[in-house]
Coordinates of C-alpha atoms in Angstrom, one line a residue:
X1 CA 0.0 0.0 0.0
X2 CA 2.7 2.2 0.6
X3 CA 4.0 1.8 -3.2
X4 CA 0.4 3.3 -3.7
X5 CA 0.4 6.4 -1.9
X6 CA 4.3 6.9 -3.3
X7 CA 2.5 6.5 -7.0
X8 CA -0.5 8.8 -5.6
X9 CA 2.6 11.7 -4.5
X10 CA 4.6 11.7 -7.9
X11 CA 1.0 12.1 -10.0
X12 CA 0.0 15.0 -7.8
X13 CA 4.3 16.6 -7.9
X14 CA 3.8 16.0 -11.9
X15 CA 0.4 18.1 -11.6
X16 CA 2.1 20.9 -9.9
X17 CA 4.8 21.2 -12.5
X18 CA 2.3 20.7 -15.2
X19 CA 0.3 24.1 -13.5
X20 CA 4.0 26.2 -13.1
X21 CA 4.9 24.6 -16.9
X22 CA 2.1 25.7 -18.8
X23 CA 1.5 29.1 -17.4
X24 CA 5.1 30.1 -18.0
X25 CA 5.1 28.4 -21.4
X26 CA 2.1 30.5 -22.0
X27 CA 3.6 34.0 -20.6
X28 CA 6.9 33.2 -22.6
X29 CA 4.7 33.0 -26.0
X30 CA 3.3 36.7 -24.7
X31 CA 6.4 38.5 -24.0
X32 CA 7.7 36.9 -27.4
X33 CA 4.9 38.9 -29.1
X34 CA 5.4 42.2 -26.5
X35 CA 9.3 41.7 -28.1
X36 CA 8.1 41.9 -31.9
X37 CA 5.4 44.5 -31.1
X38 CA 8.4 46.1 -29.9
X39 CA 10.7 45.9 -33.1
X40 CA 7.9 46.9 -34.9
X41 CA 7.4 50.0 -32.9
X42 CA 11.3 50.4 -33.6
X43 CA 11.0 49.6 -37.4
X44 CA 8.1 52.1 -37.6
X45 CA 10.0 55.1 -35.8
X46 CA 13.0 53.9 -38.2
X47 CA 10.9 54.4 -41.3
X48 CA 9.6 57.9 -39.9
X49 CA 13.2 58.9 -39.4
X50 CA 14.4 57.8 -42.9
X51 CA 11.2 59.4 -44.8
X52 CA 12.2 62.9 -43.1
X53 CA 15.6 62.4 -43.9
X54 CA 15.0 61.7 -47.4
X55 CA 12.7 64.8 -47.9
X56 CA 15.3 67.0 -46.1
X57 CA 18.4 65.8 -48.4
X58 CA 16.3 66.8 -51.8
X59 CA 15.2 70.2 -49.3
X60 CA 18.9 70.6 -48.6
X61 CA 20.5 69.8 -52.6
X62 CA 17.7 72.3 -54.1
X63 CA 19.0 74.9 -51.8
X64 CA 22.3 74.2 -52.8
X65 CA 21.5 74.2 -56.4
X66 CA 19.6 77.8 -56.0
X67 CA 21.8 79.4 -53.7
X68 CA 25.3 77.9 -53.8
X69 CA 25.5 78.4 -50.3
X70 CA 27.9 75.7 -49.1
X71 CA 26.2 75.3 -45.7
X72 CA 23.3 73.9 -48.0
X73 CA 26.4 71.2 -48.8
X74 CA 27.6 70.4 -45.2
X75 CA 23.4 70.1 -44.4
X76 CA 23.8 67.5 -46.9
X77 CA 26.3 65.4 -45.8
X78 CA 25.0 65.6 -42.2
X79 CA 21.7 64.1 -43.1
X80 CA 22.8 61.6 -45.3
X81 CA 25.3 60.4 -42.5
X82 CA 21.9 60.4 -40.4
X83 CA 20.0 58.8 -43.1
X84 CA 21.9 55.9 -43.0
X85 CA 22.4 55.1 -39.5
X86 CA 18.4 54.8 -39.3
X87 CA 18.6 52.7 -42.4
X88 CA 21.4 50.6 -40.4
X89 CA 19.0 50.3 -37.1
X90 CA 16.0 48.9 -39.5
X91 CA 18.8 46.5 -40.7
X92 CA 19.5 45.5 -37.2
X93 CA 15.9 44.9 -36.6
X94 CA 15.0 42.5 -39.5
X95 CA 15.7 38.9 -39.0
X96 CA 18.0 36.8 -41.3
X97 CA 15.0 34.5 -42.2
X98 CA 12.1 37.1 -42.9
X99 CA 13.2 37.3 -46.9
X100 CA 10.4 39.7 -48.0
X101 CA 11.8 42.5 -45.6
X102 CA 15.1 41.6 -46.7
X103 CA 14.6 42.0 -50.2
X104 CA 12.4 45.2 -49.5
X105 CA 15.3 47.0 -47.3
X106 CA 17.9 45.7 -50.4
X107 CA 15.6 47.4 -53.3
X108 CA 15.5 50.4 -50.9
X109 CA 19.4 50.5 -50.1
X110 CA 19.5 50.7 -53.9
X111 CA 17.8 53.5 -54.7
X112 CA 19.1 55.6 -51.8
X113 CA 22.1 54.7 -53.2
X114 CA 21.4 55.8 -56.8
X115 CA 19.7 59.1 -55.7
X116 CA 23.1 59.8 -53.9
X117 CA 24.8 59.6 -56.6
X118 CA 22.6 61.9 -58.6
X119 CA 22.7 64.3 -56.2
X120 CA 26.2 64.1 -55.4
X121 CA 26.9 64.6 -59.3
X122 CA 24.4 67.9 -59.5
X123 CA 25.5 69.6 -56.8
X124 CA 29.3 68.8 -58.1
X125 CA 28.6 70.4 -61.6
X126 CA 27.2 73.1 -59.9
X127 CA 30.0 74.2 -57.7
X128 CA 32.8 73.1 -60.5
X129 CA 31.0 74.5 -63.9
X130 CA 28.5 77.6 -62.2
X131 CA 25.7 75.8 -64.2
X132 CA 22.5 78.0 -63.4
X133 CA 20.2 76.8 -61.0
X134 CA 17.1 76.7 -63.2
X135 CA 19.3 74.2 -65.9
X136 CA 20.7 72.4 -63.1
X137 CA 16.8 71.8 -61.4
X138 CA 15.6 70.5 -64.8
X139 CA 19.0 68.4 -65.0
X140 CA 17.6 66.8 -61.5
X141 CA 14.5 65.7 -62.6
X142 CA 15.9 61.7 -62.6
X143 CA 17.2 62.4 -58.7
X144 CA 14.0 63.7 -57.9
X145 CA 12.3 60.7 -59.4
X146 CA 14.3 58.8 -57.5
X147 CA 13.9 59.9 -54.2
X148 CA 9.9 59.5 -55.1
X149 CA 11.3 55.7 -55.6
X150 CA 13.1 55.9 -51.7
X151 CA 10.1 57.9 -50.2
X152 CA 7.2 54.9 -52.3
X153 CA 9.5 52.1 -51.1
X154 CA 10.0 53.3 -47.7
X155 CA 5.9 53.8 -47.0
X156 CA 5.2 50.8 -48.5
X157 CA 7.7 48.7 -46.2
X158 CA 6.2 51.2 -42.8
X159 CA 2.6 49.9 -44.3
X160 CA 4.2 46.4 -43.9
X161 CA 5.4 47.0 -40.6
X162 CA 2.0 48.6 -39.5
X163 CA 0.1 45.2 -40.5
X164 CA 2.3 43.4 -38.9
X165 CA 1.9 45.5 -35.6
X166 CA -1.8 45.0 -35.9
X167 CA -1.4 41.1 -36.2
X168 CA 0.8 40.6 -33.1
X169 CA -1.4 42.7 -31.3
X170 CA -4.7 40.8 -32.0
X171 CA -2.5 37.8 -31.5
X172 CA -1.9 39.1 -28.1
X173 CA -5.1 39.7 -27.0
X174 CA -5.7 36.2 -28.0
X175 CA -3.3 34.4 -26.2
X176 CA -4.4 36.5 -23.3
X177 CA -7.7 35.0 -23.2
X178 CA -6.4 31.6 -24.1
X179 CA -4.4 31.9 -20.6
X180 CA -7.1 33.0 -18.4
X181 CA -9.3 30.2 -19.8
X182 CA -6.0 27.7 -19.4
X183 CA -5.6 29.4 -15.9
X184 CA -8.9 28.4 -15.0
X185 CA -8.7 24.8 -16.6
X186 CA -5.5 23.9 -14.4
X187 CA -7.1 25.6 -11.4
X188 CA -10.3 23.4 -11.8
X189 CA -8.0 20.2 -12.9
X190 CA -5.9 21.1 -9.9
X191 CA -8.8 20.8 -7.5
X192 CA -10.2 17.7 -8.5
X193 CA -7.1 16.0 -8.8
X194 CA -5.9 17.0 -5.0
X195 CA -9.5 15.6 -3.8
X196 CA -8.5 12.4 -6.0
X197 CA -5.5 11.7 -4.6
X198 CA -7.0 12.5 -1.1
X199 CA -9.6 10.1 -1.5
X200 CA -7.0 7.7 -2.9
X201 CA -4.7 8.3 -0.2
X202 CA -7.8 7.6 2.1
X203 CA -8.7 4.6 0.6
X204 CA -5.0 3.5 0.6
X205 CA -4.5 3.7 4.8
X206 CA -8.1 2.4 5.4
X207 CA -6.9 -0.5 3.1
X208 CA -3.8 -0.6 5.2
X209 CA -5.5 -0.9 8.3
X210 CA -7.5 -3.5 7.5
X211 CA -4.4 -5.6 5.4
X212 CA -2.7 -4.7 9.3
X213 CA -5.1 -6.0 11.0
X214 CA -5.6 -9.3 8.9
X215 CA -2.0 -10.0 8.7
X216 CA -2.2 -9.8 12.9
X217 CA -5.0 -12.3 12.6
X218 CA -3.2 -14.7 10.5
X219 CA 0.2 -14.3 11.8
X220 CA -0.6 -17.4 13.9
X221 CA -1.3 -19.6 10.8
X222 CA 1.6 -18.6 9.2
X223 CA 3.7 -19.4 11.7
X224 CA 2.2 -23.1 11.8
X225 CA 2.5 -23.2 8.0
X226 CA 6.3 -22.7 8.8
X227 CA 6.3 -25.1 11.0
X228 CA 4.8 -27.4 8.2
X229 CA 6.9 -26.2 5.7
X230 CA 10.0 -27.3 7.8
X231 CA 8.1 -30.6 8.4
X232 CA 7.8 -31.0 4.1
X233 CA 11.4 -29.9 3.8
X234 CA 12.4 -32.3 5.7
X235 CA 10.4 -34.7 4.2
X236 CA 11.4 -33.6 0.9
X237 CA 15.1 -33.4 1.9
X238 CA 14.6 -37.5 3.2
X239 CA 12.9 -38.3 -0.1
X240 CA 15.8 -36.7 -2.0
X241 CA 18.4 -39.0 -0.3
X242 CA 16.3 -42.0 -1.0
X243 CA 15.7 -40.9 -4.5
X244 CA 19.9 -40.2 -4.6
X245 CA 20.5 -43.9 -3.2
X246 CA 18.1 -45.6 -5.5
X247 CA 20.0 -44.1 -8.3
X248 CA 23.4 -45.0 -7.1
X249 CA 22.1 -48.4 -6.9
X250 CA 20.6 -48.6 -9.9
X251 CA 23.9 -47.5 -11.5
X252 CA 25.9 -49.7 -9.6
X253 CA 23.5 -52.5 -10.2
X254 CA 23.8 -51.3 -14.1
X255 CA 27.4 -51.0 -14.1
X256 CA 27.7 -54.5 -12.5
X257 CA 25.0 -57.0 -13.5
X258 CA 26.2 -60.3 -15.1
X259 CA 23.5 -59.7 -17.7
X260 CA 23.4 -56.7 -20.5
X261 CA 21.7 -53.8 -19.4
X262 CA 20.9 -50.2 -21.7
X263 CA 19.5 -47.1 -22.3
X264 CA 17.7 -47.0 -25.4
X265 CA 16.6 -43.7 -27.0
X266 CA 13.1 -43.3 -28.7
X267 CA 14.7 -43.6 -31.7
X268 CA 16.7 -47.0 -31.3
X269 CA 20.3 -45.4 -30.8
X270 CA 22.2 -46.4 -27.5
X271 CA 22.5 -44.0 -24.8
X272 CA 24.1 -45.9 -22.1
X273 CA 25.7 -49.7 -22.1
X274 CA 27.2 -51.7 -19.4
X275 CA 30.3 -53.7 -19.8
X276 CA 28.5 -57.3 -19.8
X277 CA 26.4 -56.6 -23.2
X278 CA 30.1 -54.9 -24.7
X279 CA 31.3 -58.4 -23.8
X280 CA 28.2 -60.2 -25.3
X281 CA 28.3 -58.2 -28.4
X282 CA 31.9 -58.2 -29.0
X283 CA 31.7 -54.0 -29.7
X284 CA 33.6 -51.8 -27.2
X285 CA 30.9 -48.6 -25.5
X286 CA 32.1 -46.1 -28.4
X287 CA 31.6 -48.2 -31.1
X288 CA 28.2 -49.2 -29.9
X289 CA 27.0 -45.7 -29.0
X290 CA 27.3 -45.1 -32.2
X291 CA 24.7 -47.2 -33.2
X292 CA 21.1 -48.2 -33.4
X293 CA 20.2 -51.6 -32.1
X294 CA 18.2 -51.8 -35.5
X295 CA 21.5 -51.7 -36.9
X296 CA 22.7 -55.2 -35.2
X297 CA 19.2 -56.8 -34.7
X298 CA 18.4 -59.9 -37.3
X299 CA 16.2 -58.8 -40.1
X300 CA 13.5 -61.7 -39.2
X301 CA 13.7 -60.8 -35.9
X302 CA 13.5 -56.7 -36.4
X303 CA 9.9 -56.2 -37.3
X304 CA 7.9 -57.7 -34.1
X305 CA 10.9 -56.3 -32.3
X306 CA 9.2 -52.5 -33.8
X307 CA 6.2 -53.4 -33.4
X308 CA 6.0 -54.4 -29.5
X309 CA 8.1 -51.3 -29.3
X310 CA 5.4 -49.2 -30.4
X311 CA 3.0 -50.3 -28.5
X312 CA 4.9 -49.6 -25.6
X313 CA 5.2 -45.9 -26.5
X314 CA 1.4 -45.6 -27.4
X315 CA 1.2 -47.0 -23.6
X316 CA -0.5 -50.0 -25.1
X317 CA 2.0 -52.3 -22.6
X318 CA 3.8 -51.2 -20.2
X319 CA 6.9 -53.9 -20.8
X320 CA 7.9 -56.5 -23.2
X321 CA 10.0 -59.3 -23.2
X322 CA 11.2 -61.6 -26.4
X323 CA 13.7 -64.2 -28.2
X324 CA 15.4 -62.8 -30.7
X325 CA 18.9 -62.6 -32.4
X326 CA 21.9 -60.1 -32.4
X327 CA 24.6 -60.2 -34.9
X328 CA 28.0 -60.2 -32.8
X329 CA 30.9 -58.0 -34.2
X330 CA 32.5 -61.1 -35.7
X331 CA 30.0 -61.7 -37.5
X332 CA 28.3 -64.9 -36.1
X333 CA 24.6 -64.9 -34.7
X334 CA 23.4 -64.5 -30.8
X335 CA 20.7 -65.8 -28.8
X336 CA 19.0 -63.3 -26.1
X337 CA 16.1 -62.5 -24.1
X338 CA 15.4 -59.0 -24.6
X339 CA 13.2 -57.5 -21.4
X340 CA 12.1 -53.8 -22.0
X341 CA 10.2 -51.2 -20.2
X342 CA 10.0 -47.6 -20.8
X343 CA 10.7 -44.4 -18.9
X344 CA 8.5 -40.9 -19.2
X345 CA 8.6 -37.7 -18.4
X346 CA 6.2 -35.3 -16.3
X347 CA 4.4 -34.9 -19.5
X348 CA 4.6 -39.1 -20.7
X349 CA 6.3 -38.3 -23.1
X350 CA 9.0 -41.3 -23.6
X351 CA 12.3 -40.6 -22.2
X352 CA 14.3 -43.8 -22.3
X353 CA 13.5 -47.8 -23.0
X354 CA 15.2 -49.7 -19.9
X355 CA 16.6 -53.0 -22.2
X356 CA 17.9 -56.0 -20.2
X357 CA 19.3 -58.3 -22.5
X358 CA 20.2 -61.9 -21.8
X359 CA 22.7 -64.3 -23.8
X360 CA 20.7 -67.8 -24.4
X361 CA 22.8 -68.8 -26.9
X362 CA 23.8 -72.1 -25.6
X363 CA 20.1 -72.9 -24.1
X364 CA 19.0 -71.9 -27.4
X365 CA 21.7 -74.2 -29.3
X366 CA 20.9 -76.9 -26.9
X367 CA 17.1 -77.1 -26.9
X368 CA 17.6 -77.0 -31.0
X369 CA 19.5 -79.8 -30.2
X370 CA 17.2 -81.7 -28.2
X371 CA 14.4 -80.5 -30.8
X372 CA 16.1 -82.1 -33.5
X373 CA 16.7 -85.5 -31.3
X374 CA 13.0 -85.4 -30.5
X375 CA 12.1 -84.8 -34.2
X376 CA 14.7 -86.0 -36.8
X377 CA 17.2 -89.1 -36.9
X378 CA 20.0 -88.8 -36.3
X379 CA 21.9 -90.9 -38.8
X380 CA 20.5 -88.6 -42.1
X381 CA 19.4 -85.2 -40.7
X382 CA 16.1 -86.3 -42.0
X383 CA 12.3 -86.2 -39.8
X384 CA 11.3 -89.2 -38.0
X385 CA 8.7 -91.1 -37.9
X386 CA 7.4 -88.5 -35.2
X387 CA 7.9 -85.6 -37.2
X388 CA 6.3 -87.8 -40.5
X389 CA 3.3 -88.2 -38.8
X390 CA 2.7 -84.7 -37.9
X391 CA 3.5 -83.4 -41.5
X392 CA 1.2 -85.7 -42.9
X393 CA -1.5 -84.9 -40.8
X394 CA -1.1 -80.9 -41.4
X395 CA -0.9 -82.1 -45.2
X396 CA -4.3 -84.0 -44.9
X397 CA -6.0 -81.1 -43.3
X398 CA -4.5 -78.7 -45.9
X399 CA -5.3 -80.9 -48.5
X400 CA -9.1 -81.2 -47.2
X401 CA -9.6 -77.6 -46.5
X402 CA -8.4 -76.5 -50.1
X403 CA -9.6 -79.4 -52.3
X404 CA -6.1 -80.6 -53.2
X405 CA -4.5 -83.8 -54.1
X406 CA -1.9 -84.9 -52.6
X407 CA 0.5 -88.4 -52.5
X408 CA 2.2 -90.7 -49.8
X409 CA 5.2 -92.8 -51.2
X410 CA 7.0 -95.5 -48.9
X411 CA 10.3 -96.4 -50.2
X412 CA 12.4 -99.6 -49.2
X413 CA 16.2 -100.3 -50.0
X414 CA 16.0 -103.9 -51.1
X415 CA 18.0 -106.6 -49.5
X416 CA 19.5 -103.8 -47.2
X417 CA 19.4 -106.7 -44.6
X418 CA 22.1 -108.6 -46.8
X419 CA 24.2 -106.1 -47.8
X420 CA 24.2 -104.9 -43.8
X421 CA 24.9 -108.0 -42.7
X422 CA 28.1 -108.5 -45.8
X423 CA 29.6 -105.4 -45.7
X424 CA 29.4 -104.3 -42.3
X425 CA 27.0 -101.6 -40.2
X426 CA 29.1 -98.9 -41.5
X427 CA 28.4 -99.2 -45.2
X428 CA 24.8 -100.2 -44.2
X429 CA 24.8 -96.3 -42.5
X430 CA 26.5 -94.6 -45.4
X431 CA 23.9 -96.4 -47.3
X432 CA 21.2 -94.8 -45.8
X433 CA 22.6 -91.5 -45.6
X434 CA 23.5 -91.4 -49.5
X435 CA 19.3 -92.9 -50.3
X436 CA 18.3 -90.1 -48.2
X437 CA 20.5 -87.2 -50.1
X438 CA 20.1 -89.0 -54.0
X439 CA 16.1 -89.0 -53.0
X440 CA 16.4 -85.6 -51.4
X441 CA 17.6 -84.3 -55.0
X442 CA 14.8 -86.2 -57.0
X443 CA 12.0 -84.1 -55.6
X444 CA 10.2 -80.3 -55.0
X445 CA 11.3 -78.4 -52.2
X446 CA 7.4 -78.4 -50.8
X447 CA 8.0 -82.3 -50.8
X448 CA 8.8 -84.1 -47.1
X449 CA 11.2 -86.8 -47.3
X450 CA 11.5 -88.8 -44.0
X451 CA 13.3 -92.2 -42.5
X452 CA 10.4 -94.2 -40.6
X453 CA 13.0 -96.7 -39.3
X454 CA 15.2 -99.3 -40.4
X455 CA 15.8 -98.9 -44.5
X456 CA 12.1 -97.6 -44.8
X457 CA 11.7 -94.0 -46.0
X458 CA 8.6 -91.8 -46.3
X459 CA 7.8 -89.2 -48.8
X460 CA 4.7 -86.8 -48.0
X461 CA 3.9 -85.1 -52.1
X462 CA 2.1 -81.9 -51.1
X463 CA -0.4 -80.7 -53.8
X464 CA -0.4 -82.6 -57.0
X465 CA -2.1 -81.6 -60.5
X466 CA -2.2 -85.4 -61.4
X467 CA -1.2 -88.8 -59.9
X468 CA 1.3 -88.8 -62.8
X469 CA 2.8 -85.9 -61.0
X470 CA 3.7 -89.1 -58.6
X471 CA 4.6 -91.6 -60.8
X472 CA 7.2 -89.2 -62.6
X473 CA 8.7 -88.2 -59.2
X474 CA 8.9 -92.5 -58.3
X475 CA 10.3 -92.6 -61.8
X476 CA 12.6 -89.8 -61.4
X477 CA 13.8 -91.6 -58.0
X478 CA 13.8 -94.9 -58.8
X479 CA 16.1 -93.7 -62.5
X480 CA 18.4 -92.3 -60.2
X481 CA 19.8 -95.7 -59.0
X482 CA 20.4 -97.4 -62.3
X483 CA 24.4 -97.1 -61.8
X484 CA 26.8 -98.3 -59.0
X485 CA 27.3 -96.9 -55.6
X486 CA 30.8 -96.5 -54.5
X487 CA 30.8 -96.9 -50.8
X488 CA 33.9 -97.1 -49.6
X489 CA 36.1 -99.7 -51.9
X490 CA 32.8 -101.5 -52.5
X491 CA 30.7 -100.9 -55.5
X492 CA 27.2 -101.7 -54.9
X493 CA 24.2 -101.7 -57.5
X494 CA 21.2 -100.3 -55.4
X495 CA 18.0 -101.0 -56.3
X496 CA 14.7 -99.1 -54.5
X497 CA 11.2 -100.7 -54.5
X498 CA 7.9 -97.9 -54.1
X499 CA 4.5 -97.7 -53.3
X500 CA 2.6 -94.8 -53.9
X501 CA -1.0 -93.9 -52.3
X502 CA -3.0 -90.9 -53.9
X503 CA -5.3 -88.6 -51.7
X504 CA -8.1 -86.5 -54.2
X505 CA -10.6 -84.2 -53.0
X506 CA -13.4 -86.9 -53.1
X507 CA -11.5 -89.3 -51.2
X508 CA -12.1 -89.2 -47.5
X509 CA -8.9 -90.8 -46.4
X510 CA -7.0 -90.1 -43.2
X511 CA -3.5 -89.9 -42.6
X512 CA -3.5 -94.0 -41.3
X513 CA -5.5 -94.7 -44.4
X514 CA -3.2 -93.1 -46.4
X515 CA -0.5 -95.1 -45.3
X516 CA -2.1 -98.5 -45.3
X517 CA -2.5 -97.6 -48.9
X518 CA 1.2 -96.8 -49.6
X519 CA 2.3 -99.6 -47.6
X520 CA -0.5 -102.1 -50.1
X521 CA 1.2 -100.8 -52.8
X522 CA 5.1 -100.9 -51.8
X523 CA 3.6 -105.4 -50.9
X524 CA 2.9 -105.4 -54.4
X525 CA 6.1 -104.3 -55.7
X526 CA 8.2 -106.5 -53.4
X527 CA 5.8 -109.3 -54.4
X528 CA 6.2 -108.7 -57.9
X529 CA 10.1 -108.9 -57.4
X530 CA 11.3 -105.2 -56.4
X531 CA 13.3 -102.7 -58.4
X532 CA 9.9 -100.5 -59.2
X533 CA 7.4 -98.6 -58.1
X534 CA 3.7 -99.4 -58.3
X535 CA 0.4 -96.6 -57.4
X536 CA -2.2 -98.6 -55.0
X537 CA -5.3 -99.5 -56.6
X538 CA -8.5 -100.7 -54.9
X539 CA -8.5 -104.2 -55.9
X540 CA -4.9 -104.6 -54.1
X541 CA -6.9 -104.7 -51.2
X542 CA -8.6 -107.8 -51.8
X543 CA -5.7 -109.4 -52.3
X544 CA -4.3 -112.0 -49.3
X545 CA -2.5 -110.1 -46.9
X546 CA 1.6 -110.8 -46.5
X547 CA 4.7 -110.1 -44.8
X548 CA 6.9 -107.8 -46.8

């Protein structure tokens, strides 16, 4: 309040020099004018001086001119000396800047001068030559025409003068009134702005007062809500420490964990990496830094990678975790388990990912291991039985859904027992393992090939035009085997026997149906003496069963 009444004293000191301003600005403008009323009084009493001086010089050269008094003469040059110091004090009182009286008092200087001249030159031819005064009066009819010229010139700049004298004085009775009324403006103005800033002023203290007396009623509540804020400082101070601690264990914890931990920006690049994923990756922190992990993540791998990221940032999931691989700096593929959560500011706007990244490259290596053990044999790389049966039951279903035709082929290696038995287990494995590549190259890549046990192979067709789409692949096999087999130092001629069971779209056959077919059909070639291939017809299965 007391910034108020301070604002309330400078308005009412500006006021006061306003009312002394004004009124002296507006007396200053009048004695301005009183000043040029006063030149003009000057100037006029000037102009008076020089008009009777100009009459008395002609007065004084006629004289001369009748009487050839000298005295007549020395009159002469007396006035003329007279003449022109009023002509200088008219001068004096012109300013540099009013042109028109400039070039009036120049015209005028002019012909005073010329008439001087004239006269000089008559009254010297009458003195030197005794001219008589009646020729020498007619010889000065020019002079006398010229001081007509000084006396014109001279009332016509004292007319100027004279308007110019009534001007300033109009203009002064003007101004006069204009500062009484001005006078009375800042007197009324003065009034009501006093009885302003005294009913501001009032207003001000009673506000005071009653700001005083509510600060003394609340001084208690402030003093407890010092007390509270020195409770929440504390508080604050405590929460600070905790929140200081927590990060120095989480840096030490991210510094030290056996496990790869990092910063991740919004855009993919690396912000901060501990030593373990360096070590996992193969890439020292700079080098790394400088990338994105798009940049090392496997190409099948990167797009659900993106897409789980995204979600997290549209707050969709607040964490993921996936398999996936990471190219090490040598080149060679990596296993992990990528855990990632996501860090926001006040706004939620995302800050950081949090990536904890786990090498599972030996689990990995080692459950393909087992998979493969579980699923494929393990003399020629090729599914087993277990791994048959599933395909052909996915083919069967595919095939039923879409109204396609597919084929099941058993093939046998005949008299594998013998030659096992002759030549030793070891040609009978290599044996197995070069069926299984030779057959391998004899069909599509759609096609399954499979070892069912023993020397008995599957082959699952996938989508046929034609049961002579099967025959030509049997042919194509069975072709394949028409020279020697060089296993070892022995050289073997290996023959293949094939039966071949065709599913259409009409047929309702399931996958054990399927094989009882194949397996018909492969009896009838061993039973017809091996070394072919036969496709299962229906009236095979009225035939007397037998052992293969």
């Amino acid at each position: 309040m007391s910034g108020k009444i301070i604002v309330s004293l400078v308005i009412a000191l500006i006021a006061l020099f306003a009312n002394a301003w004004l009124p002296y600005q507006t007396f200053t403008s009048l004695s301005y004018h009183s000043d040029a009323q006063e030149h003009a009084i000057q100037s006029l009493d000037a102009l008076d001086i020089l008009l009777l001086h100009t009459v008395e010089l002609e007065n004084h050269k006629r004289g001369y001119i009748i009487t050839g008094d000298e005295s007549y003469r020395q009159r002469y040059a007396d006035t003329v000396l007279t003449q022109r110091m009023a002509f200088t004090s008219l001068q004096n009182l012109v300013e540099k800047t009013d042109k028109q009286r400039l070039m009036l008092l120049s015209k005028l200087e002019h012909t005073m001068d010329r008439q001087a001249i004239i006269s000089q030159e008559t009254m010297a031819r009458r003195r030197d030559q005794g001219l008589h005064a009646s020729a020498l009066l007619m010889q000065g009819d020019e002079s006398k025409r010229l001081m007509q010229s000084v006396v014109t010139e001279t009332r016509h700049y004292r007319e100027l003068e004279m308007e110019n004298l009534r001007q300033l004085r109009n203009l002064d009775g003007m101004n006069i009134h204009k500062a009484k009324m001005l006078l009375i403006g800042l007197t009324v103005s003065d009034i009501l702005l006093f009885g302003f800033v005294f009913w501001y002023m009032s207003a001000t203290l009673r506000a005071n007062r009653s700001i005083n007396s509510l600060l003394t009623k609340n001084s208690e509540q402030l003093e407890h809500a010092l007390v509270n804020a020195k409770v929440m400082t504390k508080e604050l101070q405590a929460s600070h420490d905790a929140l200081m601690l927590s990060e120095e264990q989480f840096r030490k914890s991210f510094t030290t964990a056996a496990i790869g931990m990092a910063l991740v920006g919004p855009d993919g690049s690396w912000l901060k990496v501990n030593e373990a994923l360096c070590k996992m990756l193969g890439m020292n922190e700079a080098y790394l830094l400088s990338r994105t992990f798009q940049h090392i993540t496997h190409p099948d791998d990167l797009e659900l990678d993106l897409e789980l990221l995204t979600s997290l940032i549209n707050g969709e999931r607040d964490h993921y975790r996936m398999d996936k691989r990471y190219f090490h700096h040598d080149g060679h593929i990596i296993w992990v388990t990528l855990s990632v959560s996501i860090v926001r500011d006040a706004q939620q706007r995302p800050v950081h990912f949090v990536s904890q990244i786990e090498d599972i490259t030996d689990r990995k290596q080692h459950q393909e291991e087992m998979e493969r053990m579980a699923f494929f044999d393990p003399l020629t790389s090729l599914p087993n039985r277990r791994l048959i049966m599933d395909r052909l039951d996915q083919a069967v279903l595919r095939a039923e859904r879409y109204q396609q035709t597919i084929a099941l082929m058993f093939i046998d290696i005949d008299h594998f027992k013998w030659i096992n038995d002759t030549y030793g287990h070891d040609i009978g494995d290599e044996l197995l393992q070069y069926v299984g590549d030779t057959v391998n190259k004899s069909i599509r890549r759609t096609d399954t090939l499979g070892r069912q046990g023993g020397y008995e192979f599957v082959l699952i067709l996938g989508e046929i035009d034609h049961p002579d789409t099967a025959l030509r692949i049997a042919s194509n096999i069975h072709q394949s085997f028409n020279t020697l087999v060089h296993l070892h130092d022995q050289s073997l001629q290996i023959t293949l026997s094939l039966g071949i069971a065709i599913r259409n779209p009409v047929d309702n056959l399931n996958s054990q149906n399927l094989m009882k077919q194949a397996d018909i059909a492969l009896y009838e070639v061993k039973a017809a003496g091996r070394n072919g291939y036969k496709l299962y017809q229906a009236s095979m299965a009225t035939r007397p069963a037998q052992t293969k």
